[in-house]
Short mmCIF file of C-alpha atoms in Angstrom, two decimals:
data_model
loop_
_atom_site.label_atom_id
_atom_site.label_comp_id
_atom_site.label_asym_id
_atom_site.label_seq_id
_atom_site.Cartn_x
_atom_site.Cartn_y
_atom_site.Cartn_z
CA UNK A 28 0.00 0.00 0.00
CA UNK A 29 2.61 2.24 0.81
CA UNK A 30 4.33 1.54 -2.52
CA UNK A 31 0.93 2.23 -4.23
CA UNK A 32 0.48 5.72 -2.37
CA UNK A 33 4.35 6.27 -3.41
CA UNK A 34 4.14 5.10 -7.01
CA UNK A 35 0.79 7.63 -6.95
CA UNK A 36 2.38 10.61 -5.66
CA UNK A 37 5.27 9.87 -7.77
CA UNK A 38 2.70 9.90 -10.93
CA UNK A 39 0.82 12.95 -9.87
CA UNK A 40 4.30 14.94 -9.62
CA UNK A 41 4.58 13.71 -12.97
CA UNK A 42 1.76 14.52 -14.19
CA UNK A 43 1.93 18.28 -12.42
CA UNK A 44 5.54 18.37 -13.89
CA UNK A 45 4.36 17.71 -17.66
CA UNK A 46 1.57 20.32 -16.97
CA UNK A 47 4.20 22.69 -15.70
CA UNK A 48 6.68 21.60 -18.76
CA UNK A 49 3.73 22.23 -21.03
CA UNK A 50 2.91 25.81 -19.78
CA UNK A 51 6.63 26.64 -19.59
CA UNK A 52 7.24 25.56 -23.51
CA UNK A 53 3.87 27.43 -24.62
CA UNK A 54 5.12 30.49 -22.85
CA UNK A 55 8.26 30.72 -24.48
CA UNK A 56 6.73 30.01 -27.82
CA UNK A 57 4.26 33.11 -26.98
CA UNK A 58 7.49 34.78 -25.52
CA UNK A 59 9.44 33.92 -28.64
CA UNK A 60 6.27 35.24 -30.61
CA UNK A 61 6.26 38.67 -29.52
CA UNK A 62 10.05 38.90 -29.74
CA UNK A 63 9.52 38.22 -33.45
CA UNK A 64 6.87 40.37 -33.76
CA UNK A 65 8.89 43.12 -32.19
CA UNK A 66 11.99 42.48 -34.11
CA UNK A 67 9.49 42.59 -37.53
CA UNK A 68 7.89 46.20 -36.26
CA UNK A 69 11.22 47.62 -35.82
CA UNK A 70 12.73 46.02 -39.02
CA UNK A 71 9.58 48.00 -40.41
CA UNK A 72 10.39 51.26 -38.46
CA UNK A 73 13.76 50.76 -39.93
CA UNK A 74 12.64 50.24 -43.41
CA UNK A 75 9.78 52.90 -43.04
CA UNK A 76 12.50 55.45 -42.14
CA UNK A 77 15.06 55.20 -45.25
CA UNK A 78 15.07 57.96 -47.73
CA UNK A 79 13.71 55.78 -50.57
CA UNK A 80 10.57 55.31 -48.53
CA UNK A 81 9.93 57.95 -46.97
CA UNK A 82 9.81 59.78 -50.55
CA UNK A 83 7.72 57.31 -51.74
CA UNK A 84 5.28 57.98 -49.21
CA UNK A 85 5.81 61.70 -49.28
CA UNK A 86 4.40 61.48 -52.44
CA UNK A 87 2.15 59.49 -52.36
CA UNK A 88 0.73 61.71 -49.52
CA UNK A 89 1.05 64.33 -51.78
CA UNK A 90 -0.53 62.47 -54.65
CA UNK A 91 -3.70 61.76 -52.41
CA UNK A 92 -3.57 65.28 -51.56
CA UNK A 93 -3.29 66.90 -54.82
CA UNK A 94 -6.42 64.12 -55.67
CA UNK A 95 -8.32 65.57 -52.70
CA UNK A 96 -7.90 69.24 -53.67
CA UNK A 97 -8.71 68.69 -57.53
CA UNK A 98 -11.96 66.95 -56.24
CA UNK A 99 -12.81 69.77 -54.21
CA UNK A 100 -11.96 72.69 -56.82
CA UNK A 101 -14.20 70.32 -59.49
CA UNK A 102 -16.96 70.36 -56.48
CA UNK A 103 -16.67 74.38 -56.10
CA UNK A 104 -16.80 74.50 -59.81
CA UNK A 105 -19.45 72.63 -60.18
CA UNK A 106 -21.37 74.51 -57.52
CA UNK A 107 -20.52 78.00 -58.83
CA UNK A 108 -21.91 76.60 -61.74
CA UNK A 109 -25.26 75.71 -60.45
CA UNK A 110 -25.41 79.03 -58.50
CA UNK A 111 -24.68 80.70 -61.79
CA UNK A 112 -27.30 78.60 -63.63
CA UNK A 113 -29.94 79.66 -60.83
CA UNK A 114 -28.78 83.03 -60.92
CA UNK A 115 -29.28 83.09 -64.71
CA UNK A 116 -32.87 81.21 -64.49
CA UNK A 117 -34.12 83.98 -61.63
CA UNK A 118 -32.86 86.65 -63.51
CA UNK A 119 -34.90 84.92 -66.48
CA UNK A 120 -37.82 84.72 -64.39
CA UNK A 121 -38.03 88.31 -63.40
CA UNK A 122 -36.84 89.82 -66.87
CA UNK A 123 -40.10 87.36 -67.91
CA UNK A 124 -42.38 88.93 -65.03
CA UNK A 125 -41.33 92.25 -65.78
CA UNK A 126 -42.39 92.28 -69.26
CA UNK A 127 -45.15 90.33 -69.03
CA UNK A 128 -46.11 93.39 -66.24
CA UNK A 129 -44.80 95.76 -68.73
CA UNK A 130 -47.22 93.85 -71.21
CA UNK A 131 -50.40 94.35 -69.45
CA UNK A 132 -49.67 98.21 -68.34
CA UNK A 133 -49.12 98.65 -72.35
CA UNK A 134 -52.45 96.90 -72.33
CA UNK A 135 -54.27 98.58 -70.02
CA UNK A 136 -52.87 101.81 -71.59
CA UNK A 137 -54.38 101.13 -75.04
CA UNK A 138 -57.43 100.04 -73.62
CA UNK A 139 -57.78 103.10 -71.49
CA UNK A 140 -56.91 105.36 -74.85
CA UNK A 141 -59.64 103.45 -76.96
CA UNK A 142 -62.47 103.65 -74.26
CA UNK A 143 -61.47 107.85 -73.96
CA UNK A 144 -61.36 108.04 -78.08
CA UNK A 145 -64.58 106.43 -77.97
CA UNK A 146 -65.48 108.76 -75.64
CA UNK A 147 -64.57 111.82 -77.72
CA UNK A 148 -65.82 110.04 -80.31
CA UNK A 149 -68.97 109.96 -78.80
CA UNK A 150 -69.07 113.82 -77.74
CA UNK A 151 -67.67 114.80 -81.08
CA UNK A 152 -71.36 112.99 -82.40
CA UNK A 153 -73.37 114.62 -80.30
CA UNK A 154 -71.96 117.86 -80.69
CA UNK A 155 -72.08 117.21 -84.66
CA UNK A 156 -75.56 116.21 -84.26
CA UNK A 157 -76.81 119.44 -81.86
CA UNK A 158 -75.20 121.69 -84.66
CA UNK A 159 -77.22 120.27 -87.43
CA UNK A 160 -80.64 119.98 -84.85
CA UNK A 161 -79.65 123.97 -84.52
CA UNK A 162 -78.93 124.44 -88.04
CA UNK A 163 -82.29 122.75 -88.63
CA UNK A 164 -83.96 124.89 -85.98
CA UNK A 165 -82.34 128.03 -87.37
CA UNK A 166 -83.35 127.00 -90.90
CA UNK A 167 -86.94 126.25 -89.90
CA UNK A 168 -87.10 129.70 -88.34
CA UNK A 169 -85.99 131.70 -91.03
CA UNK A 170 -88.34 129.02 -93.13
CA UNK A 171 -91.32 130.31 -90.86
CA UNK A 172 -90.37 133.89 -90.70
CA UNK A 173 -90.09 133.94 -94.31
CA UNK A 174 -93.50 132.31 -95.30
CA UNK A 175 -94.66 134.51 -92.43
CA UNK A 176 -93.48 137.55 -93.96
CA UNK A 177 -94.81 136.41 -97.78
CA UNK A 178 -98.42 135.59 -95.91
CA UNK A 179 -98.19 139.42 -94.30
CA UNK A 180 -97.30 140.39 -97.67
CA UNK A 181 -99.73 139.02 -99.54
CA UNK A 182 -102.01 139.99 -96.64
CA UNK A 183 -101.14 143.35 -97.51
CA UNK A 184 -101.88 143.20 -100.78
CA UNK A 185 -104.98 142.25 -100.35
CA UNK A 186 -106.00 145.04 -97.91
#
């Protein structure tokens, strides 16, 4: 029994060894893992930082940025445009209004005129057609005193 308990505790420290063996070897892997990783960054640092690169990325920078500021000066033309295109179209609109305002006044105008020529039109008629009632008037007077003064006449000579 005692052997058993011995050859147990002897397995268990085994088994806690192995365990322990196990953890040790995956942390060194992770260990050895981030050393790599490290060593890449700063190989990439390194490479990052020689002239060659860095002036390809300058320009490329400046390519993106020279892309970015063409987009915006098409965008600013292309909104001037528009604000042109609706400043044209108002000033269509009113120029439109006005004559069309201008249109009726001219109407209203030659309207007015016609209904006043009428007008005169209409006194100049009556006038025209009191001279000739008067002219009448006058003429049948003189008609009258005439025949009037032919009857005392011949009234006369019959006395």
């Amino acid at each position: 029994m005692k052997e058993q308990k011995l050859e147990a505790k002897k397995k268990r420290d085994e088994e806690i060894e192995a365990e322990r063996q196990i953890l040790d070897l995956e942390e060194e892997i992770y260990k050895q893992g981030k050393r790599k990783k490290a060593i890449e960054n700063a190989k990439q640092y390194q490479f990052y930082q020689t002239e060659r690169v860095k002036n390809f990325h300058s320009g490329l920078l400046l390519s993106r940025v020279m892309k970015e500021r063409d987009a915006q000066i098409e965008f600013r033309k292309s909104k001037i445009k528009s604000d042109k295109k609706w400043e044209e179209q108002l000033k269509l609109n009113i120029e439109k209004a006005f004559k069309e305002e201008q249109e009726k006044a001219e109407k209203r105008h030659r309207e007015r005129v016609a209904v006043a020529e009428d007008h005169l039109k209409q006194i100049k008629e009556h006038e025209e057609e009191e001279e000739r009632r008067k002219k009448y008037e006058e003429k049948d007077a003189e008609e009258i005193k005439r025949q009037n003064a032919l009857y005392e006449v011949e009234m006369r000579k019959k006395l």
